[in-house]
Tab-separated table of N, CA, C and O and ligand atoms in Angstrom:
chain	number	residue	atom	x	y	z
A	1	MET	N	6.675	26.068	9.003
A	1	MET	CA	6.445	24.412	8.732
A	1	MET	C	7.872	23.513	8.236
A	1	MET	O	8.336	24.385	7.160
A	2	ARG	N	7.745	22.548	8.484
A	2	ARG	CA	8.759	21.827	8.039
A	2	ARG	C	8.251	20.657	7.242
A	2	ARG	O	7.114	20.328	7.314
A	3	HIS	N	9.201	20.007	6.333
A	3	HIS	CA	8.982	18.741	5.537
A	3	HIS	C	10.078	17.909	5.743
A	3	HIS	O	11.285	17.954	5.918
A	4	HIS	N	9.470	16.477	5.371
A	4	HIS	CA	10.340	15.434	5.087
A	4	HIS	C	9.744	14.730	4.340
A	4	HIS	O	8.675	14.348	3.960
A	5	ARG	N	10.888	14.143	3.248
A	5	ARG	CA	10.383	13.195	2.237
A	5	ARG	C	11.269	12.045	2.155
A	5	ARG	O	12.722	11.986	2.474
A	6	GLN	N	10.726	10.849	1.885
A	6	GLN	CA	11.399	9.524	1.894
A	6	GLN	C	11.037	8.581	1.079
A	6	GLN	O	9.508	8.602	1.145
A	7	GLU	N	11.494	7.676	0.687
A	7	GLU	CA	10.768	6.418	-0.216
A	7	GLU	C	11.560	5.370	0.682
A	7	GLU	O	12.519	4.990	1.032
A	8	LEU	N	10.258	4.211	0.215
A	8	LEU	CA	10.689	3.211	0.743
A	8	LEU	C	10.670	2.057	-0.697
A	8	LEU	O	9.784	2.863	-1.442
A	9	THR	N	11.388	1.217	-0.666
A	9	THR	CA	11.472	0.146	-1.805
A	9	THR	C	11.076	-1.261	-1.145
A	9	THR	O	11.565	-1.762	-0.377
A	10	PHE	N	10.028	-1.969	-1.947
A	10	PHE	CA	9.732	-3.019	-1.693
A	10	PHE	C	9.882	-3.951	-3.142
A	10	PHE	O	9.405	-3.595	-4.249
A	11	THR	N	10.629	-5.249	-3.358
A	11	THR	CA	10.387	-6.135	-3.679
A	11	THR	C	9.790	-7.427	-3.396
A	11	THR	O	10.563	-8.436	-2.653
A	12	LEU	N	8.631	-7.473	-3.659
A	12	LEU	CA	7.987	-9.009	-2.948
A	12	LEU	C	8.132	-9.670	-4.006
A	12	LEU	O	8.293	-10.070	-5.165
A	13	PRO	N	8.399	-11.374	-3.278
A	13	PRO	CA	8.960	-12.683	-4.106
A	13	PRO	C	7.511	-13.051	-4.834
A	13	PRO	O	7.665	-13.945	-5.630
A	14	THR	N	6.230	-12.549	-4.294
A	14	THR	CA	5.094	-13.195	-4.881
A	14	THR	C	4.361	-12.292	-5.510
A	14	THR	O	4.889	-11.123	-5.339
A	15	ARG	N	3.254	-12.651	-6.350
A	15	ARG	CA	2.473	-11.561	-7.149
A	15	ARG	C	1.829	-10.517	-6.326
A	15	ARG	O	1.932	-9.351	-6.505
A	16	ARG	N	1.282	-11.234	-5.289
A	16	ARG	CA	0.582	-10.370	-4.338
A	16	ARG	C	0.784	-10.847	-2.798
A	16	ARG	O	1.519	-11.639	-2.728
A	17	GLY	N	0.631	-9.463	-2.006
A	17	GLY	CA	1.203	-9.622	-0.712
A	17	GLY	C	0.818	-8.338	0.000
A	17	GLY	O	0.655	-7.296	-0.839
A	18	PHE	N	0.849	-8.636	1.414
A	18	PHE	CA	0.425	-7.179	2.121
A	18	PHE	C	1.833	-7.248	3.362
A	18	PHE	O	2.248	-8.209	3.712
A	19	VAL	N	2.265	-5.918	3.517
A	19	VAL	CA	3.332	-5.882	4.340
A	19	VAL	C	2.923	-4.747	5.049
A	19	VAL	O	2.645	-3.548	4.806
A	20	ASN	N	3.240	-5.040	6.857
A	20	ASN	CA	2.960	-3.740	7.361
A	20	ASN	C	4.255	-3.044	7.671
A	20	ASN	O	5.383	-3.257	8.060
A	21	ILE	N	3.793	-1.893	7.330
A	21	ILE	CA	4.874	-0.790	7.192
A	21	ILE	C	4.768	0.007	7.994
A	21	ILE	O	5.425	0.928	7.889
A	22	THR	N	3.901	-0.119	9.106
A	22	THR	CA	3.926	0.845	10.265
A	22	THR	C	5.161	1.078	10.956
A	22	THR	O	5.614	2.384	11.172
A	23	PRO	N	6.368	-0.053	11.253
A	23	PRO	CA	7.471	0.706	11.538
A	23	PRO	C	8.334	1.431	11.045
A	23	PRO	O	8.847	2.649	11.267
A	24	GLN	N	8.332	1.197	9.509
A	24	GLN	CA	8.817	2.158	8.634
A	24	GLN	C	8.496	3.728	8.646
A	24	GLN	O	9.232	4.726	8.665
A	25	VAL	N	7.154	3.553	8.853
A	25	VAL	CA	6.382	4.796	8.811
A	25	VAL	C	6.830	5.842	10.095
A	25	VAL	O	7.361	6.956	10.119
A	26	ALA	N	6.735	5.042	11.253
A	26	ALA	CA	6.785	5.670	12.551
A	26	ALA	C	8.160	6.018	12.642
A	26	ALA	O	8.682	6.782	13.186
A	27	ARG	N	9.354	5.193	11.974
A	27	ARG	CA	10.678	5.612	11.946
A	27	ARG	C	10.873	7.040	10.974
A	27	ARG	O	11.783	7.692	11.560
A	28	ALA	N	10.172	6.984	9.978
A	28	ALA	CA	10.336	8.407	9.333
A	28	ALA	C	9.989	9.531	9.582
A	28	ALA	O	10.417	10.806	9.732
A	29	VAL	N	8.915	9.134	10.828
A	29	VAL	CA	8.313	10.377	11.525
A	29	VAL	C	9.246	10.742	12.501
A	29	VAL	O	9.561	12.000	12.992
A	30	ALA	N	9.814	9.769	13.487
A	30	ALA	CA	10.742	10.034	14.192
A	30	ALA	C	12.182	10.785	13.490
A	30	ALA	O	12.654	11.712	14.344
A	31	GLU	N	12.536	10.316	12.659
A	31	GLU	CA	13.583	11.146	11.680
A	31	GLU	C	13.444	12.366	11.623
A	31	GLU	O	14.330	12.958	11.363
A	32	SER	N	12.094	12.642	10.930
A	32	SER	CA	11.771	14.244	10.622
A	32	SER	C	11.610	15.174	11.588
A	32	SER	O	12.076	16.060	11.428
A	33	GLY	N	11.570	14.661	12.918
A	33	GLY	CA	11.652	15.723	13.961
A	33	GLY	C	10.505	16.362	14.098
A	33	GLY	O	10.535	17.131	15.204
A	34	ILE	N	9.412	16.224	13.533
A	34	ILE	CA	8.072	16.701	13.449
A	34	ILE	C	7.163	16.309	14.603
A	34	ILE	O	7.120	14.746	14.415
A	35	ALA	N	6.898	17.101	15.294
A	35	ALA	CA	6.048	16.524	16.348
A	35	ALA	C	4.619	16.744	16.057
A	35	ALA	O	3.825	15.979	16.612
A	36	GLU	N	3.945	17.866	15.527
A	36	GLU	CA	2.540	18.214	15.287
A	36	GLU	C	2.565	18.279	13.609
A	36	GLU	O	3.103	19.113	13.128
A	37	GLY	N	1.783	17.327	13.088
A	37	GLY	CA	1.586	17.385	11.652
A	37	GLY	C	0.812	16.215	11.016
A	37	GLY	O	0.069	15.576	11.797
A	38	MET	N	1.134	15.954	9.560
A	38	MET	CA	0.435	14.844	9.075
A	38	MET	C	1.659	14.255	8.004
A	38	MET	O	2.475	14.963	7.898
A	39	VAL	N	1.310	12.860	8.027
A	39	VAL	CA	2.266	11.903	7.291
A	39	VAL	C	1.340	11.517	6.111
A	39	VAL	O	0.073	10.867	6.571
A	40	LEU	N	1.698	11.427	5.027
A	40	LEU	CA	1.020	11.210	3.732
A	40	LEU	C	2.069	10.042	3.427
A	40	LEU	O	2.900	9.867	3.442
A	41	VAL	N	1.328	8.767	3.073
A	41	VAL	CA	1.939	7.493	2.638
A	41	VAL	C	1.328	7.141	1.234
A	41	VAL	O	0.038	6.735	1.646
A	42	ASN	N	1.984	7.103	0.364
A	42	ASN	CA	1.207	6.423	-0.931
A	42	ASN	C	2.063	5.461	-1.811
A	42	ASN	O	3.405	5.642	-1.746
A	43	ALA	N	1.281	4.715	-2.262
A	43	ALA	CA	2.182	3.615	-3.534
A	43	ALA	C	2.611	4.592	-4.365
A	43	ALA	O	1.625	5.488	-4.994
A	44	MET	N	3.654	4.336	-5.197
A	44	MET	CA	3.880	5.056	-6.311
A	44	MET	C	4.114	4.411	-7.515
A	44	MET	O	4.058	4.728	-8.547
A	45	HIS	N	2.998	3.113	-7.408
A	45	HIS	CA	2.747	2.689	-8.840
A	45	HIS	C	1.338	1.839	-8.854
A	45	HIS	O	0.560	1.930	-7.735
A	46	ILE	N	0.935	2.108	-10.096
A	46	ILE	CA	-0.865	1.871	-10.143
A	46	ILE	C	-1.154	0.591	-10.039
A	46	ILE	O	-2.189	-0.165	-10.438
A	47	THR	N	-0.129	-0.243	-9.302
A	47	THR	CA	-0.497	-1.709	-9.141
A	47	THR	C	-0.378	-2.233	-7.751
A	47	THR	O	-0.083	-3.350	-7.413
A	48	ALA	N	-0.480	-1.187	-7.050
A	48	ALA	CA	0.143	-1.413	-5.575
A	48	ALA	C	-0.712	-0.155	-4.783
A	48	ALA	O	-1.205	0.625	-5.375
A	49	SER	N	-1.027	-0.812	-3.424
A	49	SER	CA	-1.743	0.039	-2.569
A	49	SER	C	-1.107	0.533	-1.142
A	49	SER	O	-0.299	-0.197	-0.768
A	50	VAL	N	-1.591	1.488	-0.602
A	50	VAL	CA	-1.188	1.685	0.574
A	50	VAL	C	-2.546	1.570	1.357
A	50	VAL	O	-3.371	2.748	1.031
A	51	PHE	N	-2.772	1.181	2.695
A	51	PHE	CA	-4.194	1.099	3.110
A	51	PHE	C	-3.966	0.906	4.706
A	51	PHE	O	-2.817	0.338	5.011
A	52	ILE	N	-5.022	1.216	5.487
A	52	ILE	CA	-4.919	1.091	7.018
A	52	ILE	C	-6.114	-0.129	7.341
A	52	ILE	O	-7.221	0.324	7.113
A	53	ASN	N	-5.815	-1.053	8.039
A	53	ASN	CA	-6.587	-1.779	8.850
A	53	ASN	C	-6.039	-2.992	9.717
A	53	ASN	O	-4.907	-2.307	10.232
A	54	ASP	N	-6.547	-3.775	10.135
A	54	ASP	CA	-5.910	-4.819	11.407
A	54	ASP	C	-4.755	-5.596	10.757
A	54	ASP	O	-5.113	-6.205	9.544
A	55	ASP	N	-3.483	-6.026	11.832
A	55	ASP	CA	-2.901	-6.786	11.151
A	55	ASP	C	-3.124	-8.140	11.619
A	55	ASP	O	-2.838	-8.766	12.846
A	56	GLU	N	-3.910	-8.690	10.947
A	56	GLU	CA	-4.717	-10.083	11.247
A	56	GLU	C	-4.439	-11.204	10.389
A	56	GLU	O	-5.138	-10.695	9.210
A	57	SER	N	-4.142	-12.393	10.567
A	57	SER	CA	-3.873	-13.084	9.080
A	57	SER	C	-5.152	-13.360	8.359
A	57	SER	O	-5.225	-13.800	7.309
A	58	GLY	N	-6.279	-13.734	9.267
A	58	GLY	CA	-7.305	-14.121	8.796
A	58	GLY	C	-7.775	-13.034	7.868
A	58	GLY	O	-8.656	-13.128	6.687
A	59	LEU	N	-8.080	-11.746	8.402
A	59	LEU	CA	-8.367	-10.780	7.444
A	59	LEU	C	-7.710	-10.706	6.194
A	59	LEU	O	-8.382	-10.367	5.043
A	60	HIS	N	-6.281	-10.827	6.147
A	60	HIS	CA	-5.566	-10.904	4.993
A	60	HIS	C	-5.880	-11.773	3.987
A	60	HIS	O	-5.981	-11.473	2.926
A	61	ALA	N	-6.066	-13.111	4.636
A	61	ALA	CA	-6.685	-14.161	3.897
A	61	ALA	C	-8.191	-13.773	3.132
A	61	ALA	O	-8.168	-14.019	1.963
A	62	ASP	N	-9.047	-13.167	3.868
A	62	ASP	CA	-10.192	-13.026	3.268
A	62	ASP	C	-10.050	-11.580	2.285
A	62	ASP	O	-10.712	-11.535	1.327
A	63	TYR	N	-9.035	-10.868	2.433
A	63	TYR	CA	-8.924	-9.773	1.408
A	63	TYR	C	-8.774	-10.267	0.197
A	63	TYR	O	-8.603	-10.002	-0.880
A	64	GLU	N	-7.509	-11.326	0.318
A	64	GLU	CA	-6.991	-12.178	-0.810
A	64	GLU	C	-8.211	-12.812	-1.836
A	64	GLU	O	-8.103	-12.918	-3.019
A	65	ARG	N	-8.787	-13.585	-0.841
A	65	ARG	CA	-10.409	-14.251	-1.590
A	65	ARG	C	-11.361	-13.261	-2.124
A	65	ARG	O	-11.544	-13.444	-3.247
A	66	TRP	N	-11.511	-12.071	-1.314
A	66	TRP	CA	-12.291	-11.129	-2.023
A	66	TRP	C	-11.621	-10.577	-3.186
A	66	TRP	O	-12.650	-10.220	-4.172
A	67	LEU	N	-10.663	-10.311	-2.995
A	67	LEU	CA	-10.092	-9.515	-4.380
A	67	LEU	C	-9.730	-10.530	-5.326
A	67	LEU	O	-10.180	-9.945	-6.809
A	68	GLU	N	-9.507	-11.453	-4.987
A	68	GLU	CA	-9.801	-13.008	-6.481
A	68	GLU	C	-11.194	-13.028	-6.880
A	68	GLU	O	-11.306	-13.382	-7.951
A	69	GLU	N	-12.147	-12.550	-5.938
A	69	GLU	CA	-13.463	-12.974	-6.654
A	69	GLU	C	-14.076	-11.580	-7.408
A	69	GLU	O	-14.520	-11.865	-8.315
A	70	LEU	N	-13.371	-10.649	-6.851
A	70	LEU	CA	-13.873	-9.121	-7.438
A	70	LEU	C	-13.273	-9.373	-9.123
A	70	LEU	O	-13.622	-8.801	-10.075
A	71	ALA	N	-11.846	-9.391	-8.848
A	71	ALA	CA	-10.999	-9.485	-10.204
A	71	ALA	C	-10.103	-10.362	-10.144
A	71	ALA	O	-8.694	-10.187	-9.578
A	72	PRO	N	-10.355	-11.536	-10.723
A	72	PRO	CA	-9.629	-12.764	-10.804
A	72	PRO	C	-8.254	-12.351	-11.528
A	72	PRO	O	-8.570	-11.886	-12.652
A	73	HIS	N	-7.133	-13.166	-11.365
A	73	HIS	CA	-5.885	-12.881	-12.215
A	73	HIS	C	-6.330	-13.449	-13.301
A	73	HIS	O	-5.958	-12.930	-14.483
A	74	GLU	N	-6.850	-14.567	-13.424
A	74	GLU	CA	-6.992	-15.622	-14.385
A	74	GLU	C	-8.591	-15.895	-14.723
A	74	GLU	O	-9.125	-15.599	-13.896
A	75	PRO	N	-8.835	-15.876	-16.176
A	75	PRO	CA	-7.843	-16.024	-17.395
A	75	PRO	C	-7.484	-14.297	-17.705
A	75	PRO	O	-8.405	-13.621	-17.557
A	76	VAL	N	-6.349	-14.264	-17.905
A	76	VAL	CA	-5.843	-12.826	-18.031
A	76	VAL	C	-6.485	-12.115	-19.493
A	76	VAL	O	-6.853	-10.835	-19.237
A	77	GLY	N	-7.003	-12.966	-20.222
A	77	GLY	CA	-8.077	-12.571	-21.506
A	77	GLY	C	-9.206	-11.633	-21.322
A	77	GLY	O	-9.631	-11.156	-22.041
A	78	ARG	N	-9.307	-11.758	-19.670
A	78	ARG	CA	-10.659	-11.337	-19.788
A	78	ARG	C	-10.539	-9.773	-19.483
A	78	ARG	O	-11.574	-9.057	-19.552
A	79	TYR	N	-9.389	-9.264	-19.499
A	79	TYR	CA	-9.130	-8.077	-19.115
A	79	TYR	C	-8.723	-7.174	-20.800
A	79	TYR	O	-7.872	-7.481	-21.224
A	80	ALA	N	-9.234	-5.883	-21.089
A	80	ALA	CA	-9.306	-5.434	-22.113
A	80	ALA	C	-7.723	-4.808	-21.809
A	80	ALA	O	-6.791	-4.588	-22.783
A	81	HIS	N	-7.271	-4.208	-20.815
A	81	HIS	CA	-5.936	-3.733	-20.529
A	81	HIS	C	-4.911	-4.457	-20.913
A	81	HIS	O	-3.861	-4.407	-21.201
A	82	ASN	N	-5.002	-6.121	-20.773
A	82	ASN	CA	-3.898	-6.713	-21.213
A	82	ASN	C	-3.920	-7.042	-22.847
A	82	ASN	O	-2.598	-7.717	-23.177
A	83	ARG	N	-4.863	-6.533	-23.246
A	83	ARG	CA	-4.215	-6.504	-25.071
A	83	ARG	C	-3.141	-5.531	-25.280
A	83	ARG	O	-2.318	-5.727	-26.310
A	84	THR	N	-2.579	-5.003	-24.354
A	84	THR	CA	-1.276	-4.203	-24.461
A	84	THR	C	-0.409	-5.045	-24.455
A	84	THR	O	1.077	-4.715	-24.683
A	85	GLY	N	-0.490	-6.356	-23.998
A	85	GLY	CA	0.708	-7.363	-23.837
A	85	GLY	C	0.986	-7.625	-21.987
A	85	GLY	O	1.596	-8.383	-22.036
A	86	GLU	N	0.637	-6.722	-21.013
A	86	GLU	CA	0.874	-6.898	-20.376
A	86	GLU	C	-0.084	-8.166	-19.622
A	86	GLU	O	-1.494	-8.451	-20.188
A	87	ASP	N	-0.126	-8.623	-18.264
A	87	ASP	CA	-1.119	-9.437	-17.687
A	87	ASP	C	-1.469	-9.061	-16.433
A	87	ASP	O	-1.833	-9.709	-15.663
A	88	ASN	N	-1.479	-7.824	-16.144
A	88	ASN	CA	-1.648	-7.399	-14.772
A	88	ASN	C	-3.275	-6.328	-14.585
A	88	ASN	O	-3.220	-5.527	-13.915
A	89	GLY	N	-3.921	-6.593	-15.537
A	89	GLY	CA	-5.155	-5.987	-15.523
A	89	GLY	C	-5.843	-5.924	-14.313
A	89	GLY	O	-6.280	-5.184	-13.763
A	90	ASP	N	-5.844	-7.031	-13.857
A	90	ASP	CA	-6.344	-7.718	-12.348
A	90	ASP	C	-5.991	-6.786	-11.088
A	90	ASP	O	-6.394	-6.124	-10.352
A	91	ALA	N	-4.326	-6.470	-11.248
A	91	ALA	CA	-3.877	-5.661	-10.275
A	91	ALA	C	-4.207	-4.131	-10.314
A	91	ALA	O	-4.277	-3.715	-9.317
A	92	HIS	N	-4.506	-3.873	-11.492
A	92	HIS	CA	-4.942	-2.528	-11.621
A	92	HIS	C	-6.557	-2.061	-10.775
A	92	HIS	O	-6.334	-0.943	-10.054
A	93	LEU	N	-7.059	-3.236	-10.785
A	93	LEU	CA	-8.491	-2.735	-10.165
A	93	LEU	C	-8.520	-3.350	-8.747
A	93	LEU	O	-8.992	-2.492	-8.068
A	94	LYS	N	-7.604	-4.121	-8.565
A	94	LYS	CA	-6.957	-4.472	-7.204
A	94	LYS	C	-6.769	-2.942	-6.256
A	94	LYS	O	-7.117	-3.119	-5.264
A	95	ARG	N	-5.954	-2.424	-7.056
A	95	ARG	CA	-5.146	-1.206	-6.372
A	95	ARG	C	-6.145	0.087	-6.161
A	95	ARG	O	-6.240	0.570	-5.288
A	96	GLN	N	-7.228	-0.211	-7.246
A	96	GLN	CA	-8.248	0.958	-7.212
A	96	GLN	C	-9.233	0.777	-5.869
A	96	GLN	O	-9.605	1.787	-5.175
A	97	ILE	N	-9.850	-0.338	-5.682
A	97	ILE	CA	-10.420	-0.732	-4.323
A	97	ILE	C	-9.611	-0.761	-3.151
A	97	ILE	O	-10.531	-0.259	-2.326
A	98	MET	N	-8.656	-0.906	-3.386
A	98	MET	CA	-7.602	-0.814	-1.666
A	98	MET	C	-6.896	0.518	-1.742
A	98	MET	O	-6.760	0.657	-0.598
A	99	GLY	N	-6.829	1.438	-2.837
A	99	GLY	CA	-6.742	2.632	-2.344
A	99	GLY	C	-5.269	2.731	-2.853
A	99	GLY	O	-4.363	2.174	-2.930
A	100	ARG	N	-4.923	4.336	-2.774
A	100	ARG	CA	-3.425	4.607	-3.163
A	100	ARG	C	-2.679	4.983	-1.984
A	100	ARG	O	-1.482	4.904	-1.879
A	101	GLU	N	-3.571	6.039	-1.130
A	101	GLU	CA	-2.871	6.335	-0.066
A	101	GLU	C	-3.221	6.323	1.249
A	101	GLU	O	-4.801	6.041	1.178
A	102	VAL	N	-2.548	6.874	2.281
A	102	VAL	CA	-3.216	7.015	3.673
A	102	VAL	C	-2.455	8.262	4.217
A	102	VAL	O	-1.235	8.675	3.836
A	103	VAL	N	-3.581	9.204	5.096
A	103	VAL	CA	-3.129	10.199	5.616
A	103	VAL	C	-3.243	9.915	7.382
A	103	VAL	O	-3.796	9.423	7.794
A	104	VAL	N	-1.935	10.236	8.071
A	104	VAL	CA	-2.018	9.693	9.470
A	104	VAL	C	-1.889	11.074	10.116
A	104	VAL	O	-0.700	11.735	9.679
A	105	ALA	N	-2.310	11.671	11.123
A	105	ALA	CA	-1.955	12.576	11.783
A	105	ALA	C	-0.981	12.322	13.069
A	105	ALA	O	-0.547	10.866	13.577
A	106	ILE	N	0.058	13.081	13.056
A	106	ILE	CA	1.245	12.977	13.860
A	106	ILE	C	0.885	14.022	15.147
A	106	ILE	O	0.797	15.151	15.020
A	107	THR	N	0.995	13.595	16.302
A	107	THR	CA	1.078	13.846	17.800
A	107	THR	C	1.841	13.721	18.601
A	107	THR	O	2.076	12.381	18.895
A	108	GLY	N	2.284	14.701	19.060
A	108	GLY	CA	3.514	14.435	19.976
A	108	GLY	C	4.589	13.475	19.485
A	108	GLY	O	5.031	12.886	20.249
A	109	GLY	N	4.811	13.942	18.297
A	109	GLY	CA	5.914	13.261	17.614
A	109	GLY	C	5.732	11.342	16.914
A	109	GLY	O	6.624	10.636	16.741
A	110	LYS	N	4.457	11.205	17.465
A	110	LYS	CA	4.124	9.978	16.782
A	110	LYS	C	2.895	9.855	16.124
A	110	LYS	O	2.251	10.411	15.840
A	111	LEU	N	2.931	8.682	15.559
A	111	LEU	CA	1.799	8.223	14.795
A	111	LEU	C	0.058	8.506	15.568
A	111	LEU	O	0.421	7.374	16.214
A	112	ASP	N	-0.533	9.183	15.163
A	112	ASP	CA	-1.852	9.093	15.961
A	112	ASP	C	-3.131	8.115	15.296
A	112	ASP	O	-4.116	8.614	14.864
A	113	LEU	N	-2.537	6.784	15.591
A	113	LEU	CA	-3.427	5.771	14.650
A	113	LEU	C	-4.471	5.388	15.597
A	113	LEU	O	-4.356	5.722	17.256
A	114	GLY	N	-5.892	4.740	15.681
A	114	GLY	CA	-6.872	4.470	16.247
A	114	GLY	C	-6.560	3.134	16.768
A	114	GLY	O	-5.629	2.488	16.394
A	115	PRO	N	-7.345	2.424	17.731
A	115	PRO	CA	-6.923	1.259	17.883
A	115	PRO	C	-6.921	-0.009	16.776
A	115	PRO	O	-7.894	0.096	15.965
A	116	TRP	N	-5.620	-0.794	16.994
A	116	TRP	CA	-5.640	-1.999	16.075
A	116	TRP	C	-5.296	-1.409	14.577
A	116	TRP	O	-5.064	-1.998	13.621
A	117	GLU	N	-5.395	0.247	14.285
A	117	GLU	CA	-4.700	0.461	13.072
A	117	GLU	C	-3.496	0.394	12.958
A	117	GLU	O	-2.768	0.939	13.457
A	118	GLN	N	-3.028	-0.330	11.432
A	118	GLN	CA	-1.753	-0.589	11.004
A	118	GLN	C	-1.698	-0.213	9.804
A	118	GLN	O	-2.838	-0.157	9.147
A	119	VAL	N	-0.383	0.265	9.173
A	119	VAL	CA	-0.415	0.863	7.805
A	119	VAL	C	0.136	-0.513	6.775
A	119	VAL	O	1.381	-0.834	7.642
A	120	PHE	N	-0.157	-0.404	5.635
A	120	PHE	CA	-0.108	-1.886	4.993
A	120	PHE	C	0.297	-1.320	3.592
A	120	PHE	O	-0.227	-0.253	3.186
A	121	TYR	N	1.323	-1.907	2.981
A	121	TYR	CA	1.494	-1.870	1.458
A	121	TYR	C	0.954	-3.226	1.136
A	121	TYR	O	1.091	-4.386	1.288
A	122	GLY	N	0.116	-2.875	0.047
A	122	GLY	CA	-0.744	-4.096	-0.838
A	122	GLY	C	-0.059	-4.139	-2.111
A	122	GLY	O	-0.162	-3.005	-2.936
A	123	GLU	N	0.479	-5.143	-2.327
A	123	GLU	CA	1.113	-5.425	-3.874
A	123	GLU	C	0.230	-6.326	-4.575
A	123	GLU	O	-0.430	-7.569	-3.679
A	124	PHE	N	-0.036	-5.727	-5.665
A	124	PHE	CA	-1.001	-6.761	-6.465
A	124	PHE	C	-0.087	-7.368	-8.132
A	124	PHE	O	-0.829	-8.181	-8.436
A	125	ASP	N	1.241	-6.941	-8.213
A	125	ASP	CA	1.919	-7.311	-9.247
A	125	ASP	C	3.319	-6.958	-9.035
A	125	ASP	O	3.846	-6.391	-9.344
A	126	GLY	N	3.805	-7.901	-8.085
A	126	GLY	CA	5.010	-8.006	-7.202
A	126	GLY	C	6.120	-8.749	-8.217
A	126	GLY	O	6.068	-8.859	-9.379
A	127	ARG	N	7.315	-9.126	-7.656
A	127	ARG	CA	8.094	-9.625	-8.236
A	127	ARG	C	9.117	-8.748	-8.925
A	127	ARG	O	10.031	-8.957	-9.729
A	128	ARG	N	8.828	-7.516	-8.492
A	128	ARG	CA	10.086	-6.244	-9.299
A	128	ARG	C	10.090	-4.994	-7.911
A	128	ARG	O	8.897	-5.054	-7.229
A	129	PRO	N	11.240	-4.391	-8.192
A	129	PRO	CA	11.128	-3.287	-7.079
A	129	PRO	C	9.921	-2.341	-7.276
A	129	PRO	O	9.876	-1.985	-8.418
A	130	LYS	N	9.311	-1.838	-6.149
A	130	LYS	CA	8.217	-0.708	-6.273
A	130	LYS	C	8.562	0.043	-4.849
A	130	LYS	O	8.612	-0.331	-4.009
A	131	ARG	N	8.141	1.312	-5.359
A	131	ARG	CA	8.362	2.259	-4.039
A	131	ARG	C	7.103	2.989	-3.556
A	131	ARG	O	5.823	3.042	-4.021
A	132	VAL	N	7.333	3.377	-2.219
A	132	VAL	CA	6.451	3.806	-1.657
A	132	VAL	C	6.809	5.552	-0.960
A	132	VAL	O	8.004	5.181	-0.430
A	133	LEU	N	6.020	6.589	-1.334
A	133	LEU	CA	6.503	7.840	-0.740
A	133	LEU	C	5.871	7.752	0.494
A	133	LEU	O	4.718	7.581	0.827
A	134	ILE	N	6.897	8.546	1.391
A	134	ILE	CA	6.344	8.980	2.588
A	134	ILE	C	6.427	10.603	2.939
A	134	ILE	O	7.890	10.906	2.473
A	135	LYS	N	5.590	11.478	2.747
A	135	LYS	CA	5.554	12.700	2.684
A	135	LYS	C	5.067	13.152	4.497
A	135	LYS	O	3.990	13.206	4.551
A	136	ILE	N	6.110	14.101	4.824
A	136	ILE	CA	5.661	14.627	6.638
A	136	ILE	C	5.765	15.836	6.148
A	136	ILE	O	6.891	16.822	6.169
A	137	MET	N	4.736	16.950	6.993
A	137	MET	CA	4.659	18.023	6.829
A	137	MET	C	4.074	18.608	8.177
A	137	MET	O	3.116	17.625	8.956
A	138	GLY	N	5.019	19.384	8.737
A	138	GLY	CA	4.395	19.909	10.369
A	138	GLY	C	5.635	20.684	10.746
A	138	GLY	O	6.278	21.183	10.456
A	139	ASP	N	5.311	21.019	12.340
A	139	ASP	CA	6.073	21.711	12.987
A	139	ASP	C	6.673	20.688	14.192
A	139	ASP	O	6.037	19.849	14.633
B	201	ZN	ZN1	-1.002	-2.779	-16.255
């Protein structure tokens, strides 16, 4: 079995945002030379997510509205977590519901995604560098 590890770093200029990272994940799979196996992609920070869904701007706007309804950023005083002096209590909750990681099968050296499936980085407390881990295992 072969292994390949790589990190991506994102610094979003805004507090929240979604980035389609499918090209970077596909590139890592190509660089690994692994034809049959699995790739794990996970956010390395507890206020960011990696998830799979459609690259459709209306859906992303729906996510933004839905997440703000569930866990609004303001007022920051509503979150016990923010008593630590932070203001990102909402971002931890948003990360929880959008997930930490995805696993995608690799078949014939390519990501074996379903129709319309794309891999996204979800940022909920941006404006600083944050990392995503890509770990590939297979033959
Ligand atoms: Zn925090």
